[in-house]
Short mmCIF file of C-alpha atoms in Angstrom, two decimals:
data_model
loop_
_atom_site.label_atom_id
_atom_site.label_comp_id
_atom_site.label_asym_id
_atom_site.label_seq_id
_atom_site.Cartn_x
_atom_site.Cartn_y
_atom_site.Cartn_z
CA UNK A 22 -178.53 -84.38 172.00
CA UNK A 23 -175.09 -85.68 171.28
CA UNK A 24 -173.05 -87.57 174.47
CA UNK A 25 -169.91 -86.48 174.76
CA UNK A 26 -166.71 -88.18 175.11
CA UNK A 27 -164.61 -88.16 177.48
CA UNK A 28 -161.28 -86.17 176.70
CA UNK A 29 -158.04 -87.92 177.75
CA UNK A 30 -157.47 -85.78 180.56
CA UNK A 31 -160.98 -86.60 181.89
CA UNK A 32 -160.03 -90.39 181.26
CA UNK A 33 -157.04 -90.15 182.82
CA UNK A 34 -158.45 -88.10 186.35
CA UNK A 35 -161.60 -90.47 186.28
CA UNK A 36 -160.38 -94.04 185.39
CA UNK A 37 -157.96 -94.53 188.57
CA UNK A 38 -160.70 -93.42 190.96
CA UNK A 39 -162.50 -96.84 190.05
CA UNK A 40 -161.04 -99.92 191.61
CA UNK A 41 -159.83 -102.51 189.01
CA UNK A 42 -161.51 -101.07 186.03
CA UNK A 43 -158.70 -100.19 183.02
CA UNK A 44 -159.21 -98.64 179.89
CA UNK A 45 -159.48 -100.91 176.70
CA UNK A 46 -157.16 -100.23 174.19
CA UNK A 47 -157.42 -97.21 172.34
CA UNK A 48 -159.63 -95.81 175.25
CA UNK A 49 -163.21 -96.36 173.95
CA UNK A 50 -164.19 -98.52 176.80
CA UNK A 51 -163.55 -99.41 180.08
CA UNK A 52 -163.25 -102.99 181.59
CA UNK A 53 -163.48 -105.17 184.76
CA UNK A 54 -163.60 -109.05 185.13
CA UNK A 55 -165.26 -109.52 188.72
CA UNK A 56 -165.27 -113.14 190.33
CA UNK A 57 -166.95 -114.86 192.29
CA UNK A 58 -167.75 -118.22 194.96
CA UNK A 59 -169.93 -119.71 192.52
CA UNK A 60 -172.52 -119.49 189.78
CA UNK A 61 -175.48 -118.33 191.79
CA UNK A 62 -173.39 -115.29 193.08
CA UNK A 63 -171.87 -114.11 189.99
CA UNK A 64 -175.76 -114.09 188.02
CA UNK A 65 -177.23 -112.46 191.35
CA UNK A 66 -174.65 -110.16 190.84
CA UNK A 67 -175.97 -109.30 187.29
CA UNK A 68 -179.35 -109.40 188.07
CA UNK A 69 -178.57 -106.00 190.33
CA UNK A 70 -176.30 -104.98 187.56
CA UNK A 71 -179.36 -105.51 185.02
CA UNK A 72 -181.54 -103.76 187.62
CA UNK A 73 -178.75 -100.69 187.63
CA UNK A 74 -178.32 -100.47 183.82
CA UNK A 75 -181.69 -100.52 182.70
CA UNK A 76 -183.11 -97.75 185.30
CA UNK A 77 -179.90 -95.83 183.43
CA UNK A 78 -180.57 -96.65 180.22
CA UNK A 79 -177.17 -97.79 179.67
CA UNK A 80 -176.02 -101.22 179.24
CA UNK A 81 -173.15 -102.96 179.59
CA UNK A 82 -171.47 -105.55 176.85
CA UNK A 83 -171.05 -108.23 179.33
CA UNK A 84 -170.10 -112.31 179.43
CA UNK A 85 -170.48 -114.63 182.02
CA UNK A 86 -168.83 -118.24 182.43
CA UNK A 87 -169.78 -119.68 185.57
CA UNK A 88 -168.36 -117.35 188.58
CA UNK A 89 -166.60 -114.55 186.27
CA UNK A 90 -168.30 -111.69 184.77
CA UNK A 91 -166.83 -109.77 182.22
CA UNK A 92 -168.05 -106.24 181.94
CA UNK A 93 -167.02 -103.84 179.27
CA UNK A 94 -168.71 -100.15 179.09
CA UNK A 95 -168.65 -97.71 176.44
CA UNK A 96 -170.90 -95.40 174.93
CA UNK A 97 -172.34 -95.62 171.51
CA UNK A 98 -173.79 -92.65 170.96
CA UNK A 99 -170.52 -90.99 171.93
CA UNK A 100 -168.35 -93.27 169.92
CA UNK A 101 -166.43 -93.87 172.89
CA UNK A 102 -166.19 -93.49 176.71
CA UNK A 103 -168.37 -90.76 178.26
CA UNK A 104 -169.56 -89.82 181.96
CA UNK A 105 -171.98 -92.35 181.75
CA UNK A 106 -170.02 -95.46 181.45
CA UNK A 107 -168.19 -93.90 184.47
CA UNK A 108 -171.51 -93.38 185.95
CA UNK A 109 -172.43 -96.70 186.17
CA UNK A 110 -168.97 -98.05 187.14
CA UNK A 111 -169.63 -96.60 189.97
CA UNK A 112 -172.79 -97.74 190.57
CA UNK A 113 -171.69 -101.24 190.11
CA UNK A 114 -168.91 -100.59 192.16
CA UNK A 115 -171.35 -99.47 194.95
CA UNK A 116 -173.19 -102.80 194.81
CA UNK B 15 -167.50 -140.80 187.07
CA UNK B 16 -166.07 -138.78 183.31
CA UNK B 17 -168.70 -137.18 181.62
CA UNK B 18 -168.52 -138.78 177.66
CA UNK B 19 -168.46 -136.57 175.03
CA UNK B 20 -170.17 -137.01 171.97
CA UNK B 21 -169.12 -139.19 168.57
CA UNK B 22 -169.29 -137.09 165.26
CA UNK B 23 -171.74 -139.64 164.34
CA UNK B 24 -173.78 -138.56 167.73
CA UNK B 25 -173.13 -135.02 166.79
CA UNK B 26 -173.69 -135.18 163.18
CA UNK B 27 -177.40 -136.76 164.40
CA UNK B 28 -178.45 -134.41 167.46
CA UNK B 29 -177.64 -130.93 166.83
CA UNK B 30 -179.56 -130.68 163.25
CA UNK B 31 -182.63 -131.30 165.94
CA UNK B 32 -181.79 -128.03 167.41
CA UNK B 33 -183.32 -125.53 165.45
CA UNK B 34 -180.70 -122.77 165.31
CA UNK B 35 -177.60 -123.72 166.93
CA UNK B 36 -174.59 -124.94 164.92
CA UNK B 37 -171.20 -126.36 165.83
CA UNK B 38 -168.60 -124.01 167.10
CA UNK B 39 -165.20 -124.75 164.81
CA UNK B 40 -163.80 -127.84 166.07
CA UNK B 41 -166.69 -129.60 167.20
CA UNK B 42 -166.26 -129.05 171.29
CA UNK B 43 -169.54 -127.12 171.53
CA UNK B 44 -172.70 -125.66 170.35
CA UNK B 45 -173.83 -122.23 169.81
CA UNK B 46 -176.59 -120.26 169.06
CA UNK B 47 -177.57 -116.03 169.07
CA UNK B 48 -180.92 -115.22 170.47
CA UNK B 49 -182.64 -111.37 169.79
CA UNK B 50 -185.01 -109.89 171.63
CA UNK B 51 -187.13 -106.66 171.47
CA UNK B 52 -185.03 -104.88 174.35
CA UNK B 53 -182.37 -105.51 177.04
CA UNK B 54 -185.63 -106.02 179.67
CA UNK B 55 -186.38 -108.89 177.44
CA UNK B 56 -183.44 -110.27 176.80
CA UNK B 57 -182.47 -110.39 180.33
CA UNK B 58 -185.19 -111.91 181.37
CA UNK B 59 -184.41 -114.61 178.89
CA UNK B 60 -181.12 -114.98 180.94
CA UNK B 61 -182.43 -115.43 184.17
CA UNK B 62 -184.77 -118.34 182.79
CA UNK B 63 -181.58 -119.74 181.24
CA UNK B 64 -179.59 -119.09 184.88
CA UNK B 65 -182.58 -120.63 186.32
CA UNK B 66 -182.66 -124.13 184.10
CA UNK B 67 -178.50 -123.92 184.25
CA UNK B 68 -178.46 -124.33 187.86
CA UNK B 69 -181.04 -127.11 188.37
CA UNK B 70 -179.04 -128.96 185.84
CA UNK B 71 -175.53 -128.20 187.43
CA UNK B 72 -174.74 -127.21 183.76
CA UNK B 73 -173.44 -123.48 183.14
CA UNK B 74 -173.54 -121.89 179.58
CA UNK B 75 -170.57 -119.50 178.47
CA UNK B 76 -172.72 -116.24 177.53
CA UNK B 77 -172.52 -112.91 176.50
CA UNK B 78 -175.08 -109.97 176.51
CA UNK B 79 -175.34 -106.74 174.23
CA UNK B 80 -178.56 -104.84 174.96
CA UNK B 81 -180.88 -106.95 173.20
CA UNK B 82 -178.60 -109.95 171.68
CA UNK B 83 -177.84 -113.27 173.81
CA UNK B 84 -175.03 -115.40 172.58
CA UNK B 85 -174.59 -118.46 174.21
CA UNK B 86 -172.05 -121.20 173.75
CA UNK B 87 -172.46 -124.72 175.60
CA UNK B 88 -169.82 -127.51 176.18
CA UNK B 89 -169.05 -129.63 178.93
CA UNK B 90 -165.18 -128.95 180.24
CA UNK B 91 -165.26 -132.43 182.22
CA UNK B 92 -166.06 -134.35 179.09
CA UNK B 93 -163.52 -131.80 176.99
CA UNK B 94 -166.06 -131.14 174.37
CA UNK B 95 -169.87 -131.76 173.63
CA UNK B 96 -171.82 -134.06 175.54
CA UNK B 97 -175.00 -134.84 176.44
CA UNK B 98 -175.71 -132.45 178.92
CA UNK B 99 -175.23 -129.42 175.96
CA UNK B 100 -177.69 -131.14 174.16
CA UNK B 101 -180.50 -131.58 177.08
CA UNK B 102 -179.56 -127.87 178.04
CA UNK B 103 -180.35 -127.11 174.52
CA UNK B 104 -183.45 -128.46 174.64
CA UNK B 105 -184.56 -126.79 177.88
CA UNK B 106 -183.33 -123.09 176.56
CA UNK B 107 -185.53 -124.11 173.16
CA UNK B 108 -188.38 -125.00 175.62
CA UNK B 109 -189.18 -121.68 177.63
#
């Protein structure tokens, strides 16, 4: 079964009710760049974020250099943003 | 005490010894794209590499899609490729 994708007036009620995460442009994905004291707490942090993604079966594109992570979420199989990126944003969020 | 980076001729002679990773445009650092069977395994691949990054005080500049790892090593103090890419290297191609 298809995903679906978020319309823009889903975006647009859903993406402010998740601190610091903006729309990429064109609105297929959703970014945050979190930061942190050092190395160990930034890969810590995505080792729960690994733990989080793979029980949902959705994964973020992600980058690390030392204490930032980069996370951007979209949705393949929906060609864009759907409830599950938001899902997990808030999941990650909740960390 | 400055970290030194590496001469082309130092270059030219180490990274050929690294099966797999090529120089990034420019010459201030070394990359390579790993693939695994699934995000499980390609995480855990990370936290090995996290692992062997901290012991060494030596942090690659990574990014993650599901089951693809690319990682990209240079030394900032040394403002381009030094030794301590090349022993981290090594390390990632030993696990």
């Amino acid at each position: 079964m298809a995903i679906s994708k978020l319309t823009g007036a889903e975006r647009a009620d859903l993406i402010p009710s998740l601190p610091g995460w903006s729309e990429v442009e064109g609105g297929d994905a959703i970014r945050k760049s979190f930061r942190f004291d050092d190395f160990t707490r930034a890969f810590g942090f995505m080792a729960q974020v690994a733990l989080l993604a793979e029980k949902a079966d959705h994964h973020p594109e992600w980058s690390n250099v030392y204490n930032r992570v980069d996370i951007v979420l979209t949705t393949h199989d929906a060609d864009g943003l759907s409830m599950r990126d938001i899902d997990l944003a808030r999941q990650i969020e909740a960390l």
